CSV table of C-alpha atoms in Angstrom, one decimal:
chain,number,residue,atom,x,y,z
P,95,UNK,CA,-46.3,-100.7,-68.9
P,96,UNK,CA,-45.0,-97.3,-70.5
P,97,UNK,CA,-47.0,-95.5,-67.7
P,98,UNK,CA,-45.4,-96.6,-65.1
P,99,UNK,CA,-42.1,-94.4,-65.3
P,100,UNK,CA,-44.2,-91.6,-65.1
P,101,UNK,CA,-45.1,-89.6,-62.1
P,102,UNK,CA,-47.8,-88.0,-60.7
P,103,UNK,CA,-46.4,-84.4,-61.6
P,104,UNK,CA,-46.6,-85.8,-65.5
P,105,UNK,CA,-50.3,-87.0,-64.9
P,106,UNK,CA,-51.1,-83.7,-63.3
P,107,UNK,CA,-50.1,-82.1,-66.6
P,108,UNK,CA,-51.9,-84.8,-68.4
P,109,UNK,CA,-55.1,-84.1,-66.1
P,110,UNK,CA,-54.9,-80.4,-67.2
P,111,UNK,CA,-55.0,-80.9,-71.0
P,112,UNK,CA,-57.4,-83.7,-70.7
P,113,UNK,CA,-59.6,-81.3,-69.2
P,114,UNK,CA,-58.5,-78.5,-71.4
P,115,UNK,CA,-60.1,-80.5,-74.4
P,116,UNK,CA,-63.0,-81.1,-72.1
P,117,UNK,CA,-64.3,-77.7,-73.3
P,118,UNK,CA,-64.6,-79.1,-76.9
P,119,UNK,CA,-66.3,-82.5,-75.3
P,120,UNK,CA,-69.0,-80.1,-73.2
P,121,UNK,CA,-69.3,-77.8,-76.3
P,122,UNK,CA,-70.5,-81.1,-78.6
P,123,UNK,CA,-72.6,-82.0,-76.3
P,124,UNK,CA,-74.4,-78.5,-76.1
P,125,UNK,CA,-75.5,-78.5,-79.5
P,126,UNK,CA,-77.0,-81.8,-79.1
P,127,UNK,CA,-79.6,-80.4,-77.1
P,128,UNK,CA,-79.5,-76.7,-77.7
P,129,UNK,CA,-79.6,-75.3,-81.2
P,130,UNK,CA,-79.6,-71.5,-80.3
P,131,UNK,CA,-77.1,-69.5,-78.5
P,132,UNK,CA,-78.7,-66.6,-76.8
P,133,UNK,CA,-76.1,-64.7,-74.5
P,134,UNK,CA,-73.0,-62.9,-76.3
P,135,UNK,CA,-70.4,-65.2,-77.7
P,136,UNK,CA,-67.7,-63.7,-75.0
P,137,UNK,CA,-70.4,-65.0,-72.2
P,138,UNK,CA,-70.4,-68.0,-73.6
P,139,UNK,CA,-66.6,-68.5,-74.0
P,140,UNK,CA,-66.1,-67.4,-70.6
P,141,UNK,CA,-68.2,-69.8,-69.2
P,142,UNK,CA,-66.8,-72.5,-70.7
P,143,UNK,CA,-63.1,-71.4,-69.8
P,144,UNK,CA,-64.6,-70.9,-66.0
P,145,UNK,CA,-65.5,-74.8,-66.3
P,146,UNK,CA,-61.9,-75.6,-67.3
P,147,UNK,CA,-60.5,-73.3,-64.6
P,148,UNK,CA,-62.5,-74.2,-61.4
P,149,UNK,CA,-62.7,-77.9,-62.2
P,150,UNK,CA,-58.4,-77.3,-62.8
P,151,UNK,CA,-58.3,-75.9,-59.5
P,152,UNK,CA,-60.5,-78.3,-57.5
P,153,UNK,CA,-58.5,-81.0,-59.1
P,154,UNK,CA,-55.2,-79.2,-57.7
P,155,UNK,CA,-56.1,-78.5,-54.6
P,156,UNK,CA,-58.9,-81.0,-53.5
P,157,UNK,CA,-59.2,-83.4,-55.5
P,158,UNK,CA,-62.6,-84.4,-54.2
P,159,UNK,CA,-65.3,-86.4,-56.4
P,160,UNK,CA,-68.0,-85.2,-54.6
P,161,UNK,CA,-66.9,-81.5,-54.4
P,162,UNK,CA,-65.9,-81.9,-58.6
P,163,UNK,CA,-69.1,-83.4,-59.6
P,164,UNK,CA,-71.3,-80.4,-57.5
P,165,UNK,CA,-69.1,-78.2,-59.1
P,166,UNK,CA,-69.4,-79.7,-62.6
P,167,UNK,CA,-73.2,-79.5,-62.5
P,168,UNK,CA,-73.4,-75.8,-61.3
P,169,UNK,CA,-70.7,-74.4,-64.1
P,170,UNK,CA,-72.2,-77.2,-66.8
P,171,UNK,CA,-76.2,-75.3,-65.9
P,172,UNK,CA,-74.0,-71.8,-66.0
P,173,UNK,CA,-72.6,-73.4,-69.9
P,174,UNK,CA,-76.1,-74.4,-70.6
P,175,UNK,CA,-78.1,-70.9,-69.5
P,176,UNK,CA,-76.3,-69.3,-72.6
P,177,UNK,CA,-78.8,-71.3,-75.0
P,178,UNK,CA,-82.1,-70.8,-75.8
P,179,UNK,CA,-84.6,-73.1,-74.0
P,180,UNK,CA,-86.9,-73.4,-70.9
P,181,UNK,CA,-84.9,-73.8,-67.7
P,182,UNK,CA,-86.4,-77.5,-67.2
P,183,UNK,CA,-84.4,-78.4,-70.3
P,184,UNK,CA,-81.3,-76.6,-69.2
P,185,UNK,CA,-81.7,-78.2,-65.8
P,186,UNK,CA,-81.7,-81.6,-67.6
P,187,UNK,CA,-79.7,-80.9,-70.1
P,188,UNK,CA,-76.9,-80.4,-67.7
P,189,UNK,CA,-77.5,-83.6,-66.1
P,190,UNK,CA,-77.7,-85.3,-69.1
P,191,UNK,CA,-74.0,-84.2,-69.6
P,192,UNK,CA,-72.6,-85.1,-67.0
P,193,UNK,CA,-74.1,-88.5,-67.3
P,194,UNK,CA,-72.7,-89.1,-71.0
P,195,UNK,CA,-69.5,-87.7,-69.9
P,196,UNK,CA,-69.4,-90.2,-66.3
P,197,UNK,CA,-69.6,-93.3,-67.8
P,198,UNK,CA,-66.8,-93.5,-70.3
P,199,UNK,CA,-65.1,-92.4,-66.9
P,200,UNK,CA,-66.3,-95.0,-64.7
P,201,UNK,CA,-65.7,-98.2,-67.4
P,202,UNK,CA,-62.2,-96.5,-67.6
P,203,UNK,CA,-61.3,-96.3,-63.7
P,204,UNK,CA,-62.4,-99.3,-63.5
P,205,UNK,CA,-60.6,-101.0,-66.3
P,206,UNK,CA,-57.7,-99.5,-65.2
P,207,UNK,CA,-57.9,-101.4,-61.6
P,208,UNK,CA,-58.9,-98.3,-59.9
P,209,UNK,CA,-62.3,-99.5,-57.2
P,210,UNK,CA,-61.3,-98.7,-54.2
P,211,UNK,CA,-61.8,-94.4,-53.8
P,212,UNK,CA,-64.5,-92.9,-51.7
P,213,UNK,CA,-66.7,-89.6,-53.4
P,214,UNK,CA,-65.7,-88.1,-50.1
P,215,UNK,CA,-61.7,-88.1,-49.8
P,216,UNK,CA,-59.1,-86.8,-51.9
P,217,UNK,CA,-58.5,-89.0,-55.0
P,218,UNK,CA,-55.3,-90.8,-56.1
P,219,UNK,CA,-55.8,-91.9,-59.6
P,220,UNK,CA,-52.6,-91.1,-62.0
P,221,UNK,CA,-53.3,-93.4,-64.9
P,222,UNK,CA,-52.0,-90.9,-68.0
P,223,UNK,CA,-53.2,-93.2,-70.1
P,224,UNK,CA,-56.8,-93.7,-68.6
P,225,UNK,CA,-57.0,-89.9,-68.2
P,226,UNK,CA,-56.3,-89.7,-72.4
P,227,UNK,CA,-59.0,-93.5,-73.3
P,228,UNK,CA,-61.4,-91.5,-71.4
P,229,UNK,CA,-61.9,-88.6,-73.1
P,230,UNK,CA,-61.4,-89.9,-76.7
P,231,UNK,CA,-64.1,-92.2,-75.7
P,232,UNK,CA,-66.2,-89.3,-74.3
P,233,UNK,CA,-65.3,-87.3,-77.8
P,234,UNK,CA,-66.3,-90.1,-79.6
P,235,UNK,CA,-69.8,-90.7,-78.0
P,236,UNK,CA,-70.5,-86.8,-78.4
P,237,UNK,CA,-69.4,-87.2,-81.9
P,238,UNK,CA,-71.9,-90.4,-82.7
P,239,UNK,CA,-75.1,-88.3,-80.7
P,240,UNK,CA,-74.1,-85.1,-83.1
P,241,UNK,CA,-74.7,-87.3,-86.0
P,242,UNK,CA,-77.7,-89.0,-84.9
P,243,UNK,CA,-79.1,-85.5,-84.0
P,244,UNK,CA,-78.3,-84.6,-87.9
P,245,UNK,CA,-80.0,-87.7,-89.0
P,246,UNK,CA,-83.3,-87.2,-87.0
P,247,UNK,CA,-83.1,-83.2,-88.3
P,248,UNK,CA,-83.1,-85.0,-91.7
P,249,UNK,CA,-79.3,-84.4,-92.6
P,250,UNK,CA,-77.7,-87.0,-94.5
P,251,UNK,CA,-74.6,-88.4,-93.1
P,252,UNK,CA,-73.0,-90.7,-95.2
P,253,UNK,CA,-71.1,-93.6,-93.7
P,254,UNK,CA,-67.6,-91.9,-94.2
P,255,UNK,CA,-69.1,-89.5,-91.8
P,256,UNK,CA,-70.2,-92.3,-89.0
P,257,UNK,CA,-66.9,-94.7,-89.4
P,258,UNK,CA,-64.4,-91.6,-88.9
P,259,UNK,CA,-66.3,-90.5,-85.7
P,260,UNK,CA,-65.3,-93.6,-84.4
P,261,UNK,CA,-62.0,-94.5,-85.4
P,262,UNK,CA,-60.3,-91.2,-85.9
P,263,UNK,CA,-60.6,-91.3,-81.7
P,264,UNK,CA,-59.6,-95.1,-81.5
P,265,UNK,CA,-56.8,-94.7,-83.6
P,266,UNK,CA,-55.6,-91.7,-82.4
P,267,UNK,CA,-55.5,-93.6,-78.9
P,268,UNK,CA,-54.3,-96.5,-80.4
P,269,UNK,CA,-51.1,-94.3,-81.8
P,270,UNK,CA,-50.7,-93.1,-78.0
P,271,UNK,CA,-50.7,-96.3,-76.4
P,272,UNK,CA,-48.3,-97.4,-79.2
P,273,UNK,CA,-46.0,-94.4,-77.7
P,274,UNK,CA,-46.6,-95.3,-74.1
P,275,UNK,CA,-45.5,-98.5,-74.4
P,276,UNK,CA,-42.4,-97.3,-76.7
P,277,UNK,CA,-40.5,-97.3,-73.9
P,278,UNK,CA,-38.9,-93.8,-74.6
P,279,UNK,CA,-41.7,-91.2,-73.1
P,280,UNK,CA,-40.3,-88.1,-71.3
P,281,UNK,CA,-42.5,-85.6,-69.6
P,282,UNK,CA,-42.1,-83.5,-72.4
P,283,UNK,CA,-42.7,-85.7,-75.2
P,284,UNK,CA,-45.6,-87.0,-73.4
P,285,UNK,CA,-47.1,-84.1,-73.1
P,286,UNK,CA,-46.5,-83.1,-76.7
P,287,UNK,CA,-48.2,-86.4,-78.3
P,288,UNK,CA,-50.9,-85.7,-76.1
P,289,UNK,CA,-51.8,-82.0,-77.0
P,290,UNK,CA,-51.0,-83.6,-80.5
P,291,UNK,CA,-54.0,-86.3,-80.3
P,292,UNK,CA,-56.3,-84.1,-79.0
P,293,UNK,CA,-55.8,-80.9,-81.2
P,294,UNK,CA,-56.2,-83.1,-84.2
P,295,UNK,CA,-59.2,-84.2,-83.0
P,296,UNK,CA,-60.6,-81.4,-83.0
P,297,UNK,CA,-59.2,-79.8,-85.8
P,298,UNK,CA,-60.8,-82.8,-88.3
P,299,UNK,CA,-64.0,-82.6,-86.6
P,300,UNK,CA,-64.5,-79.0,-86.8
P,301,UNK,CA,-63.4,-78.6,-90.4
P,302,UNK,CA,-65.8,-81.1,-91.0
P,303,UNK,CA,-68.2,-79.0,-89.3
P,304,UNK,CA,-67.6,-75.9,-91.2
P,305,UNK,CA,-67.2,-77.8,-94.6
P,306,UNK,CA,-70.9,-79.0,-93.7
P,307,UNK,CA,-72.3,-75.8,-92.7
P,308,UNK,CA,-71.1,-74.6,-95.9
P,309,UNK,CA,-72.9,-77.2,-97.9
P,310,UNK,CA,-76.4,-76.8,-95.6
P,311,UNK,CA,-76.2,-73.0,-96.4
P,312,UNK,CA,-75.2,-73.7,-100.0
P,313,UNK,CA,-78.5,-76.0,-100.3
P,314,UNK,CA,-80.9,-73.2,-98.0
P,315,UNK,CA,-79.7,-70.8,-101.1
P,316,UNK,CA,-80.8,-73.1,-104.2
P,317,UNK,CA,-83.9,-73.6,-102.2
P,318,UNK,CA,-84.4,-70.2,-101.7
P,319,UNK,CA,-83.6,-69.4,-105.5
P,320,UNK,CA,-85.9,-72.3,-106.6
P,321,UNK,CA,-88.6,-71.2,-104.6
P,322,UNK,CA,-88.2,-67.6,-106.0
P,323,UNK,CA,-88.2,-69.5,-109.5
P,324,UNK,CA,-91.3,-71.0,-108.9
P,325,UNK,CA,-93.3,-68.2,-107.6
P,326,UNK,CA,-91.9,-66.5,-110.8
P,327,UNK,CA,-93.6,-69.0,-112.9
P,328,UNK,CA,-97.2,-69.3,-111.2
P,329,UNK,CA,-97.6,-65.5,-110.6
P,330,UNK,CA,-96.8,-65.6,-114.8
P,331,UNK,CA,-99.1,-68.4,-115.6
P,332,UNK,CA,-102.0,-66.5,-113.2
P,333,UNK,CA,-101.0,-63.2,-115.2
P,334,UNK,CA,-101.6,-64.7,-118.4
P,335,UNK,CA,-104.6,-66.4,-117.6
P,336,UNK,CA,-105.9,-63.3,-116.2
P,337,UNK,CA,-105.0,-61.3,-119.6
P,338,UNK,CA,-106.6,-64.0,-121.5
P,339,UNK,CA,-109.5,-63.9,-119.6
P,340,UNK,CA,-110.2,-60.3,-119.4
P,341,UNK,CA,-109.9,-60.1,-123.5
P,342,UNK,CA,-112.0,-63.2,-123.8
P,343,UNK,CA,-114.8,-61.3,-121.3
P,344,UNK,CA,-113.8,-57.6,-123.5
P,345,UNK,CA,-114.7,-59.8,-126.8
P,346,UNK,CA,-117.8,-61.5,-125.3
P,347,UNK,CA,-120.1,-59.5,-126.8
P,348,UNK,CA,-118.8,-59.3,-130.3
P,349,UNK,CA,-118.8,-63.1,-130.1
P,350,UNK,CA,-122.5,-63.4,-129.2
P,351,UNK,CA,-123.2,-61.2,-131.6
P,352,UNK,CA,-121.8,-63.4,-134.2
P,353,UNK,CA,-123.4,-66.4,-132.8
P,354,UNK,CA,-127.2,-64.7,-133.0
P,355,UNK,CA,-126.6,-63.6,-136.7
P,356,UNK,CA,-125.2,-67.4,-137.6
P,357,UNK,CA,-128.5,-68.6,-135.9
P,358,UNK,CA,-130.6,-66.1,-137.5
P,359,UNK,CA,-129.0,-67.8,-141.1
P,360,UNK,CA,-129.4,-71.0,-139.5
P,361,UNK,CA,-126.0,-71.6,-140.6
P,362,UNK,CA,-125.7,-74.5,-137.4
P,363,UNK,CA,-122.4,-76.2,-138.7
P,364,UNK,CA,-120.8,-72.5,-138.9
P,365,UNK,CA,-122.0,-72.1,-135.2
P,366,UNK,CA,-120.7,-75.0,-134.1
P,367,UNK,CA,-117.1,-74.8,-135.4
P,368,UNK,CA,-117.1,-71.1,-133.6
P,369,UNK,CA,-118.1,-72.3,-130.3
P,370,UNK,CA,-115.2,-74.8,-130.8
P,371,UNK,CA,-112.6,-72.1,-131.6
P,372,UNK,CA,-113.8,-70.4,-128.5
P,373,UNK,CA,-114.0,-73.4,-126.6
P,374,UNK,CA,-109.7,-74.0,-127.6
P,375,UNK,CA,-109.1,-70.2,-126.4
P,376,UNK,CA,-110.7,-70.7,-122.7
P,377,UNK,CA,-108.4,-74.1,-122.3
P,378,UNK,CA,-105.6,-73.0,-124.1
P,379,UNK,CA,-104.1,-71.7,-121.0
P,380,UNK,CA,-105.5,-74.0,-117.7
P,381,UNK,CA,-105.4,-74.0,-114.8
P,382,UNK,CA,-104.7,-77.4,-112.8
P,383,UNK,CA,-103.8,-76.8,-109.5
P,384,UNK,CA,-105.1,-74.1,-107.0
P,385,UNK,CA,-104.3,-75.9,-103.7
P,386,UNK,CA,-102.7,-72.5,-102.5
P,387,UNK,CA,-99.4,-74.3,-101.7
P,388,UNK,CA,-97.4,-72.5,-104.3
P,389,UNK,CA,-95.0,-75.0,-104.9
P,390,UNK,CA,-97.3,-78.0,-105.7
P,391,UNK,CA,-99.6,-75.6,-107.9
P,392,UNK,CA,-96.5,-74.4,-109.3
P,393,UNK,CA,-94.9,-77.4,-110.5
P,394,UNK,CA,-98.2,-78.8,-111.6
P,395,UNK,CA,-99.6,-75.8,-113.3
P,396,UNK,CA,-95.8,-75.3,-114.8
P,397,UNK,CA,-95.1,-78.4,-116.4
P,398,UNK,CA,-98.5,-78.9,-117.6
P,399,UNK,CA,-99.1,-75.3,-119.1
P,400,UNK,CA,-98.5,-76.7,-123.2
P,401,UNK,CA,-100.8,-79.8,-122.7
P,402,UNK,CA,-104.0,-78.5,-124.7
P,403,UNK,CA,-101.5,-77.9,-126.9
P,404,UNK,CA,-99.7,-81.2,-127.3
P,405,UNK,CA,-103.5,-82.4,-127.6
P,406,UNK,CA,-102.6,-84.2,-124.2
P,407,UNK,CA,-105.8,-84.8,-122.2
P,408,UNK,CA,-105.2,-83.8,-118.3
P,409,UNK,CA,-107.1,-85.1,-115.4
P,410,UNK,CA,-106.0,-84.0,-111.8
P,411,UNK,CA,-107.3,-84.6,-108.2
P,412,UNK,CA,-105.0,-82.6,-106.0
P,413,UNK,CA,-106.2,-81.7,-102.9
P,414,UNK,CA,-103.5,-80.6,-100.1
P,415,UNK,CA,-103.4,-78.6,-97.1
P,416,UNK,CA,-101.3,-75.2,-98.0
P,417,UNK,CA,-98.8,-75.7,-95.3
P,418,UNK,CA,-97.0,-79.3,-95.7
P,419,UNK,CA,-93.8,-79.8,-94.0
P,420,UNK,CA,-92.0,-81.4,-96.9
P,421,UNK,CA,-88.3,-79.7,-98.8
P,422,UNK,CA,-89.4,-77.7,-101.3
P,423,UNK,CA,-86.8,-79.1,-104.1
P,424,UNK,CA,-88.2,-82.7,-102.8
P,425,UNK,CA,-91.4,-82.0,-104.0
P,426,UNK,CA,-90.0,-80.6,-106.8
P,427,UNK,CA,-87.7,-83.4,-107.8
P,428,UNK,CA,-90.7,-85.7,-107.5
P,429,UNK,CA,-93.5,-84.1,-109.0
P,430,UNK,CA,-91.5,-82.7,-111.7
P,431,UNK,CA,-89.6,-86.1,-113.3
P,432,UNK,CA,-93.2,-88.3,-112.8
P,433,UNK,CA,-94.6,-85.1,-115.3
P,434,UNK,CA,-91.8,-85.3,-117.4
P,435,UNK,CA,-91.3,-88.9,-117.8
P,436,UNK,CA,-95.1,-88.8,-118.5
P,437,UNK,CA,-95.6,-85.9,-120.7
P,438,UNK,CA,-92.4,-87.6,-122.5
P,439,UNK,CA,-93.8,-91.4,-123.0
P,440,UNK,CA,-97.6,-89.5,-124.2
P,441,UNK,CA,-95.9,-87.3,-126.9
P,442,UNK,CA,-94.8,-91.0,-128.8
P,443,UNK,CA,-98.4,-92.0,-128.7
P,444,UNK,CA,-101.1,-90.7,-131.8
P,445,UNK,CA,-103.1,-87.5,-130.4
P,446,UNK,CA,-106.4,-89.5,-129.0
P,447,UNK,CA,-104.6,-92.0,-126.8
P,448,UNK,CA,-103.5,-88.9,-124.7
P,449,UNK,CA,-104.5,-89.1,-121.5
P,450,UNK,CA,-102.4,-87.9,-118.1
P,451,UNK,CA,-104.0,-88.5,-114.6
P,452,UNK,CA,-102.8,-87.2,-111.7
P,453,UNK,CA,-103.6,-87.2,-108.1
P,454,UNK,CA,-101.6,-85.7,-104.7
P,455,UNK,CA,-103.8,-86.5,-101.6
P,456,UNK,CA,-103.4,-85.9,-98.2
P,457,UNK,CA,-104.6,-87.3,-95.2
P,458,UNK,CA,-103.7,-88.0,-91.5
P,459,UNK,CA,-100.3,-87.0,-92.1
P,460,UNK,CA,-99.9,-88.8,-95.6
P,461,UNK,CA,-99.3,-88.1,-98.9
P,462,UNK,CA,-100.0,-89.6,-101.8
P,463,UNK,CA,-99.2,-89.1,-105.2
P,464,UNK,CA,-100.1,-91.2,-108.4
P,465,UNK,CA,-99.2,-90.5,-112.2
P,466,UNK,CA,-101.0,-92.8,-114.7
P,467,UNK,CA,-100.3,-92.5,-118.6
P,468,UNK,CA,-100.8,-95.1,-121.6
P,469,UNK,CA,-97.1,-95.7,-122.9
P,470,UNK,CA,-96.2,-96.8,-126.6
P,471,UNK,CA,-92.8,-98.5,-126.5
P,472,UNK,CA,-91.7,-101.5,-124.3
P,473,UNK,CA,-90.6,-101.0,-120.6
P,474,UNK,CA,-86.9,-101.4,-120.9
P,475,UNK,CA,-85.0,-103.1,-117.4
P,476,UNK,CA,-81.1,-103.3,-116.4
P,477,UNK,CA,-80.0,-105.1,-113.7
P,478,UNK,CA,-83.6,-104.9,-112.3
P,479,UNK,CA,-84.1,-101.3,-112.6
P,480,UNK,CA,-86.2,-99.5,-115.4
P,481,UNK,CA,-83.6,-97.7,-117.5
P,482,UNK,CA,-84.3,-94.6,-120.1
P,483,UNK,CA,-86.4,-94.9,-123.6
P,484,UNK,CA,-84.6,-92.1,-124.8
P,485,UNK,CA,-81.2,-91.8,-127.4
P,486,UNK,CA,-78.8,-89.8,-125.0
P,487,UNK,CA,-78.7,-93.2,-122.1
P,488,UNK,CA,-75.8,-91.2,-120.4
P,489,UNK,CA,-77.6,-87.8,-119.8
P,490,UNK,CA,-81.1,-89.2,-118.8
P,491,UNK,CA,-82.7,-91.9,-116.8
P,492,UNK,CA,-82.2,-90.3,-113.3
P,493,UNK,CA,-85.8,-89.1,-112.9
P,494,UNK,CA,-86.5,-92.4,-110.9
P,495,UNK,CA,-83.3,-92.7,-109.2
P,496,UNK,CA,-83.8,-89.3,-107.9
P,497,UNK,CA,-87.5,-90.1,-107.1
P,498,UNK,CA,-86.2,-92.5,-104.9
P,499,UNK,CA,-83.6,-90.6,-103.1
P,500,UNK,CA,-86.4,-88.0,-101.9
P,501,UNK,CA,-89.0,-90.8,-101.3
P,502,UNK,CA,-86.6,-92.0,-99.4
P,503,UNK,CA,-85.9,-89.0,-97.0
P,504,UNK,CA,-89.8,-89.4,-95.7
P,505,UNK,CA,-89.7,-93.3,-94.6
P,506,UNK,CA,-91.7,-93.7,-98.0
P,507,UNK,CA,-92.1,-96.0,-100.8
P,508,UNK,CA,-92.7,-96.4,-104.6
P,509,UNK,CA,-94.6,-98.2,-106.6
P,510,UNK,CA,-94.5,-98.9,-110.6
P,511,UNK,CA,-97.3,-100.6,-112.5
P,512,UNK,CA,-96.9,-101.2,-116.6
P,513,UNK,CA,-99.8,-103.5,-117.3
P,514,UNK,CA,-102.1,-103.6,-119.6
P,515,UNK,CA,-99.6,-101.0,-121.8
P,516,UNK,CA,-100.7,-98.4,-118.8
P,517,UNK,CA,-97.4,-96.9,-116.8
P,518,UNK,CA,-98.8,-96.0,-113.4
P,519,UNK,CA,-96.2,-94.7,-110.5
P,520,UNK,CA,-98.1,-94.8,-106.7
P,521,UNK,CA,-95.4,-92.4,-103.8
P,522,UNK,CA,-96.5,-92.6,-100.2
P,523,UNK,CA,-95.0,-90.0,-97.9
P,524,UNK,CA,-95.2,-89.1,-94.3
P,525,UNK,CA,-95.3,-86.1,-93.2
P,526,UNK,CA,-96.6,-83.9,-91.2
P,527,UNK,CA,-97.7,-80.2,-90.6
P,528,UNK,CA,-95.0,-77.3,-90.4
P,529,UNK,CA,-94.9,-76.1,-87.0
């Protein structure tokens, strides 16, 4: 093999980047259990370079597992003190580390032929190569936790994401094996390829960081602007109910007055057409959702605010807690395109077959929503999935598809019923209460 020309002054150098890029490893694996940094960022680099220099030094001058791995531990609880959390997590935390970052180590060493050593004498392993396998394994397995953190934080990462975390490292190994056993490795070059490998590493992986950071706070902003949007709109359809209200209540009188002289005349028919009128002013302008979760009554009371007038007959059951812990533009995407879809299908159908039901329960960390509207034209299918009734094909027909992508995010499911010429759409969510 390749490695054996080289000496142990060229895995000494070896060692020392190895362990170099350790401090990217041990940083991964930090913000797999910590989320907050709480000490100044020069603390925190400085404990993370006092890792790589006392563990360099040890390793120079001992060489002792025993005296590395108490070491390790004390400097990796130093690393992990700079993050917020209880001390019982940083304890752990720490130990947890060292665990994820022993066992690549282990299957390595002893892959490599190396079982005889004893945690108490000075160590005599110089496999270049093993020192390089095991921390691109140990890289990778921080890498794969990262992403199943994201995942249960309810990031998506798409499989691009998962297959490069695992063989960007293999195949950056596999291209330094490929050089070991060239035949033509000098110290130099060695040590080149190797700083090579590893900066690239890290250089992919934490532009794909920054590139995803970007998008998260990109996303928190549209949030932030929709949710501004929508308080916009309910604080202006509560303003002009309020208006309307208050001159209805300023008239009141004048219309009672009206009434008794229509009475006196018993002019009945006259009476009854002018309660009518009044009648269409109070419901001009409804109200169908005062949960007190603004976005809910929001969307609702936003989409739904020209249905008296579109002679569309609305029945609604929502009855929510205020604080749900559910994305704002999922609700949004949701409740929005099932209104629209609906509101759509009832505006092709003659004014007395309008009827819209709607009802969002919740209940032992559930929700349910159900839409329920007569429709007029057939239910059209492609390739198993209902496609638009509208002209423009190309710029409609995602409301489901995009249903489906935020049912989805909650372990949900959807349901569509269109019997008995009735289109009815059941969501189940799970969720649970913002803490």
């Amino acid at each position: 093999m390749g490695a054996s020309i080289l000496n142990i002054e060229t895995y000494t150098v070896i060692y020392l980047i190895t362990n170099f890029f350790n401090i990217a490893i041990i940083h991964k694996f930090m913000h797999i259990f910590f989320d907050y940094r709480r000490s100044h960022w020069c603390l925190c680099i400085g404990s993370y370079l006092l890792h790589f220099i006392i563990t360099s030094m040890l390793y120079l001058f001992f060489d002792i597992p025993l005296l590395t791995l108490c070491a390790n531990y004390c400097i990796m609880l130093l690393i992990a003190l700079n993050y917020e959390a209880r001390i019982q997590k940083q304890l752990l935390s720490a130990v947890y580390v060292l665990i994820f970052m022993a066992i690549p180590e282990l299957i390595v060493v002893g892959v490599t032929g190396y079982f005889n050593f004893s945690v108490f004498t000075e160590g005599n392993y110089s496999n270049s190569l093993g020192a390089i396998t095991v921390r691109l394994i140990t890289y990778m397995e921080a890498l794969l936790f990262s992403n199943f953190k994201a995942v249960k934080n309810n990031q998506h990462i798409n499989k691009t994401v998962w297959t490069a975390s695992v063989l960007f490292p293999i195949s950056t190994l596999v291209l330094e094996i490929m050089f070991f056993e060239s035949g033509h490795v000098t110290q130099f070059t060695l040590t080149l390829s190797v700083a090579l490998i590893f900066l690239l590493n890290i250089l992919v992986f934490y532009l794909y960081d920054s590139l995803a950071l970007s998008y998260i706070k990109i996303a928190e902003t549209a949030v932030l602007e929709k949710e501004k949007e929508l308080y916009y709109n309910q604080c202006h359809i509560m303003q002009n109910s309020t208006k309307d209200l208050q001159a209805f209540r300023h008239d009141l009188n004048n219309q009672f007055a009206v009434i008794s002289e229509l009475l006196d005349a018993e002019k009945y028919d006259s009476v009854k057409t002018h309660v009518q009128g009044l009648l269409k002013k109070t419901g001009d302008k409804m109200i169908y959702s005062t949960t007190g979760h603004t976005p809910i009554d929001s969307i609702i009371n936003y989409k739904l605010q020209n249905a008296v007038n579109n002679h569309i007959k609305v029945q609604t059951e929502v009855v929510v807690p205020m604080d749900l812990e559910i994305d704002i533009s999922d609700i949004i995407t949701i409740i929005g395109n099932l209104l629209d879809n609906s509101l759509y299908a009832l505006k092709q159908l003659p004014e007395h077959k309008r009827t819209l039901t709607l009802k969002i329960m919740y209940n032992r960390e559930r929700l349910f929503i159900q839409v329920s509207n007569p429709y007029l034209t057939k239910v059209q299918y492609e390739n198993g999935e209902i496609i638009t009734a509208k002209d423009d094909k190309q710029n409609h027909g995602f409301g489901l598809k995009n249903i489906e992508k935020a049912v989805e995010k909650y372990n949900g499911f959807m349901e569509i019923n269109h019997e008995n010429m009735t289109f009815t759409v059941d969501i189940l969510l799970y969720l649970s209460f913002k803490n």
